[in-house]
Amino acid sequence: MKLVTVVGARPQFIKASVVSMALRGVCREVLVHTGQHYDRNMSGVFFEELKIPKPKYNLGVGSGTHGKQTGEMLIRIEEVLLGEKPDAVLVYGDTNSTLAGALAAAKLHIPVAHVEAGLRSFNRRMPEELNRVLTDHVSDLLFCPTRTAVRNLAEEGITEGVRVTGDVMLDSVLHFVGLARENPEKTKIFSELGIEPKRYRLATLHRAETTDGGVGAVARIFGAFERLPEKVVIPIHPRTRPLAEQALKEHDFGNILLTEPVGYLEMLLLTSNANQVLTDSGGLQKEAWFLGVPCVTLRRETEWVETLEGNWNVLAGLDAEKIYRLATRTAPDPAAREKKPFGDGHASEKIAKALAAAFGDDVK
Ligand code: UD1
Ligand code: UDP
């Protein structure tokens, strides 16, 4: 069996790292990096730290409007697929790289396998929602992290090829968090940032809905953060950095600590030792849940509805007053953590097995 895996954005490197490990010995995997993320701290660092094999192809697509970026990926992925002739194409999540990989394969009648299938925010204004829906509808194997995802697919008439595997991000947290904790090169992040465990909150911001509001929207969020009693550490996504820097120029938000994006191991350390996470990220909401850290989500809806149970995650939207109120007055219920909605931490192996069973007549 020969698989082509298409990745391109930070969260996909993290998800692919554990699945690629499970696939070794099961099949030949050809890794294609679309180049959607390209800064060292958004791409290279993950390949090094997580020991992901070097991609055979880096398509160098880079940034652009949705049409340009997705279109260029489509053209270049098609060329790769015509040359490689894989048995299946594996895609992750909901980025433009996901959609381009799935569409290029489907049009060439190559089976598509989608990891993180069935997630829905029911907000079609999100580019990610369009990417997810379209990818699921051209996929042959749909690996769902949760039962909710299976139900979402069934409501759209997709029942064939659907498997509940659990969440690969749980696999990666379980695999890497110990390695992070015992690596002195990584634990020095606390002294480098001048913070102490359990005496800060961690925030990330990159969603289009957030940045579309410009400096004003970011400044309003920072205004809510400023009222919090601890430091707020923000490893800032390059998309949001100019807005955040401008907001900080216009007003001295004394407790905000802006820093470059960090590697995954450092991020696990920062997350697991935070008092609280405040974020518009999808992946970070889940990681907070896995690590037992309360989360305030800076969006009005979430795909990861299981995290809302017992107020471990609360939806604040982008309203400063609501962010402050929920950040200071939410008490999560420990009993809610007894459920294990994201599986047992072995999603990657289940995915590798299902791929081998579906496409692996001549398993290597
Ligand atoms: C993309 C995904 C989003 C995902 C996020 C993960 C889409 C539509 N969006 O959003 O679902 O949550 O990745 O982080 O696919 N930039 C750099 N250096 C980089 C990468 C980006 O400077 O290495 C800047 C560029 O100005 C670029 C902007 O960030 O225009 C946005 O990058 P892009 O990949 O289009 O979207 P993300 O916001 O990263
Ligand atoms: N992450 C990281 N360094 C950072 C910020 C995030 O390693 O500086 C990790 C985070 O732990 C999670 C993933 O990146 O595993 C989430 O990616 P992001 O928020 O960019 O995208 P989303 O999950 O919203 O698609």
XYZ file of C-alpha atoms and ligand atoms in Angstrom, residues 9-11 36-39 42 63 66 69 94-96 127-128 131 206-207 237-239, ligand 1:
61
model
C -0.513 23.911 8.456
C 0.803 23.727 12.022
C -1.942 21.568 13.576
C 0.761 26.792 3.514
C 2.768 27.433 6.693
C 6.432 28.140 6.070
C 8.014 30.166 8.924
C 5.108 27.439 12.140
C 0.089 32.594 1.696
C -8.436 31.441 -0.444
C -3.881 29.449 -2.264
C -10.110 21.547 7.832
C -7.557 23.847 6.252
C -7.177 24.858 2.625
C -13.542 28.955 5.797
C -12.816 25.835 7.853
C -13.348 22.896 3.906
C -5.591 33.568 14.883
C -9.097 32.862 13.665
C 0.296 33.581 15.293
C 1.897 35.528 12.401
C -1.548 36.401 11.102
C -4.792 28.242 8.743
C -6.115 27.519 8.584
C -6.828 27.451 9.911
C -5.945 26.847 10.981
C -4.609 27.577 11.024
C -3.676 26.868 11.970
C -7.213 27.829 6.409
C -8.291 28.513 5.675
N -6.988 28.242 7.643
O -5.070 29.569 9.168
O -7.972 26.634 9.783
O -6.590 26.969 12.205
O -4.003 27.576 9.728
O -2.661 27.700 12.418
O -6.591 26.950 5.879
N 1.689 33.516 7.859
C 3.026 33.752 8.039
N 3.867 32.687 8.121
C 3.448 31.404 8.004
C 2.080 31.174 7.810
C 1.215 32.236 7.743
O 3.459 34.900 8.137
O 4.277 30.474 8.091
C 0.768 34.678 7.828
C 0.582 35.262 6.419
O 0.430 36.632 6.550
C -0.741 34.645 5.996
C -1.505 34.576 7.313
O -0.521 34.264 8.283
O -1.420 35.419 5.040
C -2.588 33.507 7.334
O -2.032 32.231 6.993
P -2.989 31.102 6.361
O -2.239 29.828 6.241
O -3.683 31.598 5.138
O -4.123 30.948 7.433
P -4.020 30.719 9.000
O -4.602 31.893 9.678
O -2.667 30.274 9.358
